[in-house]
Coordinates of C-alpha atoms in Angstrom, one line a residue:
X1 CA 0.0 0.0 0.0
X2 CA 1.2 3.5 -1.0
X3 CA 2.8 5.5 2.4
X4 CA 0.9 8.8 0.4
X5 CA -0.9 11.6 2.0
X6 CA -3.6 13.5 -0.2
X7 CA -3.2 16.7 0.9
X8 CA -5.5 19.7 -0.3
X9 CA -6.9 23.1 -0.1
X10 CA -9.7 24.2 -2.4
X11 CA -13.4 24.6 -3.4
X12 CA -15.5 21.6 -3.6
X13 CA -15.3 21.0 -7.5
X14 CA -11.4 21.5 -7.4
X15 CA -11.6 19.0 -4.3
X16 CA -13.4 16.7 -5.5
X17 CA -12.2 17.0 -9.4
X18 CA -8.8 15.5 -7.4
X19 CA -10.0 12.9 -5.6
X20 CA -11.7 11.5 -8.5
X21 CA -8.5 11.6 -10.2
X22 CA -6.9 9.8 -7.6
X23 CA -9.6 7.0 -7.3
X24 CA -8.7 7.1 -11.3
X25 CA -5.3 6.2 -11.2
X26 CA -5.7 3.8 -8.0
X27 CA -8.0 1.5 -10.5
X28 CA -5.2 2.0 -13.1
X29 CA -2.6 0.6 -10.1
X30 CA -4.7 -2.2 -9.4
X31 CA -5.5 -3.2 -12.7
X32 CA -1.2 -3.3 -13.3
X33 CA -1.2 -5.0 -10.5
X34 CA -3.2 -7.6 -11.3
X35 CA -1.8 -8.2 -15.3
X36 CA 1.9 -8.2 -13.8
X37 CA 0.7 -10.8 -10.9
X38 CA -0.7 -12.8 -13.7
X39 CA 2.4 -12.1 -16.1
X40 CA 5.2 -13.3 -13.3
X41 CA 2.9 -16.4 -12.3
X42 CA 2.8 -17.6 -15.5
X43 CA 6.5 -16.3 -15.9
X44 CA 7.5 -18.9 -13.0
X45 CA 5.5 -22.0 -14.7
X46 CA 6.7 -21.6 -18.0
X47 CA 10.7 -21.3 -16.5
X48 CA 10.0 -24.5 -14.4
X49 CA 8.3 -26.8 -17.1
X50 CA 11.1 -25.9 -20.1
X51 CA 14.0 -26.2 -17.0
X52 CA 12.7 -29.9 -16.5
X53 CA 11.9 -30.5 -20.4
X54 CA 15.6 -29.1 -21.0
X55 CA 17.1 -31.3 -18.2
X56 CA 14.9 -34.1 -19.7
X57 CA 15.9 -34.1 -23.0
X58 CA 19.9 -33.8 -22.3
X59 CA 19.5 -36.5 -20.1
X60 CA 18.1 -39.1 -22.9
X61 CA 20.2 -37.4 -25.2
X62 CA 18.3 -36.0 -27.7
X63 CA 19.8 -33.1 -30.2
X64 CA 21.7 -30.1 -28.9
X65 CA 19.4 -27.4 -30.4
X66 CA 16.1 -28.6 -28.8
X67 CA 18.0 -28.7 -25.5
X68 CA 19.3 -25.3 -26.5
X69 CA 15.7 -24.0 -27.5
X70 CA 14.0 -25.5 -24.5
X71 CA 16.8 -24.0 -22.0
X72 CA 16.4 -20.5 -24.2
X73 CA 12.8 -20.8 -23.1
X74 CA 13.1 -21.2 -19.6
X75 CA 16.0 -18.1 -19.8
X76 CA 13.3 -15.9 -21.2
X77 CA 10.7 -17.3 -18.8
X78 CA 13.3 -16.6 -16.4
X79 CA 13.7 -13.0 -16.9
X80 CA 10.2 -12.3 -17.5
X81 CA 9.6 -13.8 -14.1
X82 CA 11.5 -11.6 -12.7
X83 CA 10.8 -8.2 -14.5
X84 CA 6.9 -9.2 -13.7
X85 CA 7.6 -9.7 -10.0
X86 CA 9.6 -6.2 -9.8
X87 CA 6.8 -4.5 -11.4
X88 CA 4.1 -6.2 -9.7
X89 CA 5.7 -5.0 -6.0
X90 CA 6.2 -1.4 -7.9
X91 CA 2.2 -1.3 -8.1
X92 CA 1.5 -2.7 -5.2
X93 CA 3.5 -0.2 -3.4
X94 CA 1.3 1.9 -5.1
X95 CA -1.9 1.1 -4.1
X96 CA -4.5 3.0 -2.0
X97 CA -6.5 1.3 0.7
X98 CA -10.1 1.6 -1.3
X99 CA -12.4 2.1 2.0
X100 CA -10.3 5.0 2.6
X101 CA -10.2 6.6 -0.6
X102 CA -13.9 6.0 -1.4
X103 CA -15.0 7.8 1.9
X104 CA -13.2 11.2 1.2
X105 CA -14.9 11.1 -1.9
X106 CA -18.4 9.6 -0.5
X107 CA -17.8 12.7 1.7
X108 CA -16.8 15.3 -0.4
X109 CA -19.5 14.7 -3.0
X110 CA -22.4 15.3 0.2
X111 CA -20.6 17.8 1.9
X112 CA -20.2 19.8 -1.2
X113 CA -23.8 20.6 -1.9
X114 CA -24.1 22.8 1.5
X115 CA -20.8 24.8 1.0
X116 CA -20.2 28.0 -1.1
X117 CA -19.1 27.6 -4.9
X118 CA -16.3 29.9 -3.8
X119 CA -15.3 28.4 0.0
X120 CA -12.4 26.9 0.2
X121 CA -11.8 23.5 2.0
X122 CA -9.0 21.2 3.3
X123 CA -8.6 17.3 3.6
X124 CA -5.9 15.1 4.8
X125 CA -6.2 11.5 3.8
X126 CA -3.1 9.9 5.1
X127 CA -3.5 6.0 3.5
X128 CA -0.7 4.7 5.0
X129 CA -1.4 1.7 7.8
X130 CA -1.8 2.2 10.8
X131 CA 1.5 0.7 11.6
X132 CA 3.6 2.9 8.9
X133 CA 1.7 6.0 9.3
X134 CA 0.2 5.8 13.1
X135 CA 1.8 6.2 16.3
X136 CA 2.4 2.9 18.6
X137 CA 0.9 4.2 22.2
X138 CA 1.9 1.3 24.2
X139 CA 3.5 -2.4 24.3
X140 CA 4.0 -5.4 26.3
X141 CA 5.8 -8.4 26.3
X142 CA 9.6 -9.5 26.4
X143 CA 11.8 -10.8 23.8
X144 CA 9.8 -14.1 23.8
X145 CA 6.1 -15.1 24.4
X146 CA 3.0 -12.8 23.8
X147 CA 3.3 -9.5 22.9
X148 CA 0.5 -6.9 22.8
X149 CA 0.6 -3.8 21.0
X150 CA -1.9 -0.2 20.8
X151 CA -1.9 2.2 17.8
X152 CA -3.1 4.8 17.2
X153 CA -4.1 6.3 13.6
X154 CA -5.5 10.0 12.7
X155 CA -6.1 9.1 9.2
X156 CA -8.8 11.7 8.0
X157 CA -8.9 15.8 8.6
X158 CA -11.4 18.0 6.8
X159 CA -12.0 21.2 7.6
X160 CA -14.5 24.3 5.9
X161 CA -17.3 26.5 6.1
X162 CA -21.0 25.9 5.8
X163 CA -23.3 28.1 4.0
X164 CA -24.5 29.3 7.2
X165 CA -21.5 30.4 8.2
X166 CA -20.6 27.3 10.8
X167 CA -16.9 25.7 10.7
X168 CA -16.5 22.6 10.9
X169 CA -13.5 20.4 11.6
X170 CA -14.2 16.0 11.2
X171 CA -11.4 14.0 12.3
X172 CA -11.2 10.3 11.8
X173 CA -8.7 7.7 14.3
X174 CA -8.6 4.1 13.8
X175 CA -7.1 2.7 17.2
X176 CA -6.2 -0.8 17.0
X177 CA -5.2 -3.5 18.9
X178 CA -2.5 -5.9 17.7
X179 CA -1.8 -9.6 20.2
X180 CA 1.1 -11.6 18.6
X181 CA 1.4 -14.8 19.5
X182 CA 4.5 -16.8 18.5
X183 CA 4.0 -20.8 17.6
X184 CA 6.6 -23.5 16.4
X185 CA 6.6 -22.5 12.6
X186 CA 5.1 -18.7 12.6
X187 CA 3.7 -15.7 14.9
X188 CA -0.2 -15.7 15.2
X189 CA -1.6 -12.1 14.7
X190 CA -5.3 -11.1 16.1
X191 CA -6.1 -7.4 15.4
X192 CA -9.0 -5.6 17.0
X193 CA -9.5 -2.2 14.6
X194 CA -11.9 0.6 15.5
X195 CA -12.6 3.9 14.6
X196 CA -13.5 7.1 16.2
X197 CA -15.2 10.0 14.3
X198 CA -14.5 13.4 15.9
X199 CA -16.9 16.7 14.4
X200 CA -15.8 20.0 16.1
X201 CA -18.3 23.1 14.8
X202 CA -18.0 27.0 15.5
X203 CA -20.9 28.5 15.0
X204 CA -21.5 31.4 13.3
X205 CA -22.4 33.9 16.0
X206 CA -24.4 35.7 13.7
X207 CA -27.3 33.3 13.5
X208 CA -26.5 31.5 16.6
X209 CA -25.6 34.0 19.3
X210 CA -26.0 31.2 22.2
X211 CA -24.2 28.4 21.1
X212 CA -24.7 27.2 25.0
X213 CA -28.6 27.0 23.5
X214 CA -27.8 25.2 20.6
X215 CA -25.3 22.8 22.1
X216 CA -28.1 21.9 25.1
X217 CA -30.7 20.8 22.4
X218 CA -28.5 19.0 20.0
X219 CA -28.5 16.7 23.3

């Protein structure tokens, strides 16, 4: 997954114009992804089978150029395997977690209809995981045995102006919970993931000169 932040400041068609063109190339990524996966699979196969046929037919002996042709084959195979796999990790490390991108956009395209033409707006979508991009809070356990781990993840800021005058700041954390537990042959992983959505509004003072009012009868 791509370690990239989309980071903005603009009206709501700019905004959202740019997200769409990252959700654009993000399907572009994944289809890459997915041809070179295929291409390097195959790759591998192809290598193995003229390997063995080439090993085959030397070993019974059989004329020099079909060895040659059969070991040219699995050389090219080879190489292919190996150009597929570098540009398969290339696009995966590329890739953009989709639940993330589709909710800034999801967002952006309601929001949009109740803010100004001429308002300009921020986001932060940081799509890096949580381990790469959040912050560890705690941890416990030695060098051996179970270890527990807490992160913590701010992965969504946006920030504007209603028509109405009211600012507003939504922040999205995911906090997660990680428990490794090491066996014989490999390290068990159990993840608890959550997230916490945070709205902060100003109001405009104008229109709402008690926000004390307001506040008591939003509960």
């Amino acid at each position: 997954m791509a370690k990239l932040k989309f980071e903005e400041h603009g009206t709501a068609s700019v905004m959202l114009s740019k997200l769409r063109q990252l959700k654009a190339f993000d399907q572009g990524i994944e289809a890459n992804r997915k041809k070179w996966g295929a291409i390097w699979g195959i790759s591998i196969a192809v290598a193995i089978a003229a390997g063995i046929g080439a090993a085959v037919m030397a070993d019974k002996k059989m004329a020099d150029a079909a060895v040659y042709i059969m070991g040219g084959i699995a050389g090219l195979a080879g190489i292919s395997f190996v150009v597929g796999l570098i540009i398969y990790i290339m696009n995966v490390s590329k890739d953009l977690e989709n639940r993330k991108l589709d909710a800034a956009v999801k967002l952006m395209e309601v929001i949009s209809q109740d803010i100004p033409d001429d308002v300009n707006l921020g986001m932060l979508v940081d799509f890096a995981d949580y381990k790469s991009g959040g912050k560890l809070v705690s941890k416990d356990g030695g060098w051996v045995g179970t270890k527990n781990y807490v992160y913590v993840h701010p992965w969504l800021k946006f920030t504007g102006v209603l028509f109405d005058g009211n600012r507003f700041t939504l922040e999205v954390e995911q906090d997660v919970k990680r428990k490794e537990v090491p066996k014989r042959k490999y390290t068990k992983v159990k993840e608890k993931i959550t997230e916490k959505a945070t709205l902060s509004l100003k109001l405009n003072q104008k229109i709402y000169p008690n926000p004390q009012d307001v506040a008591n009868g939003m509960q």
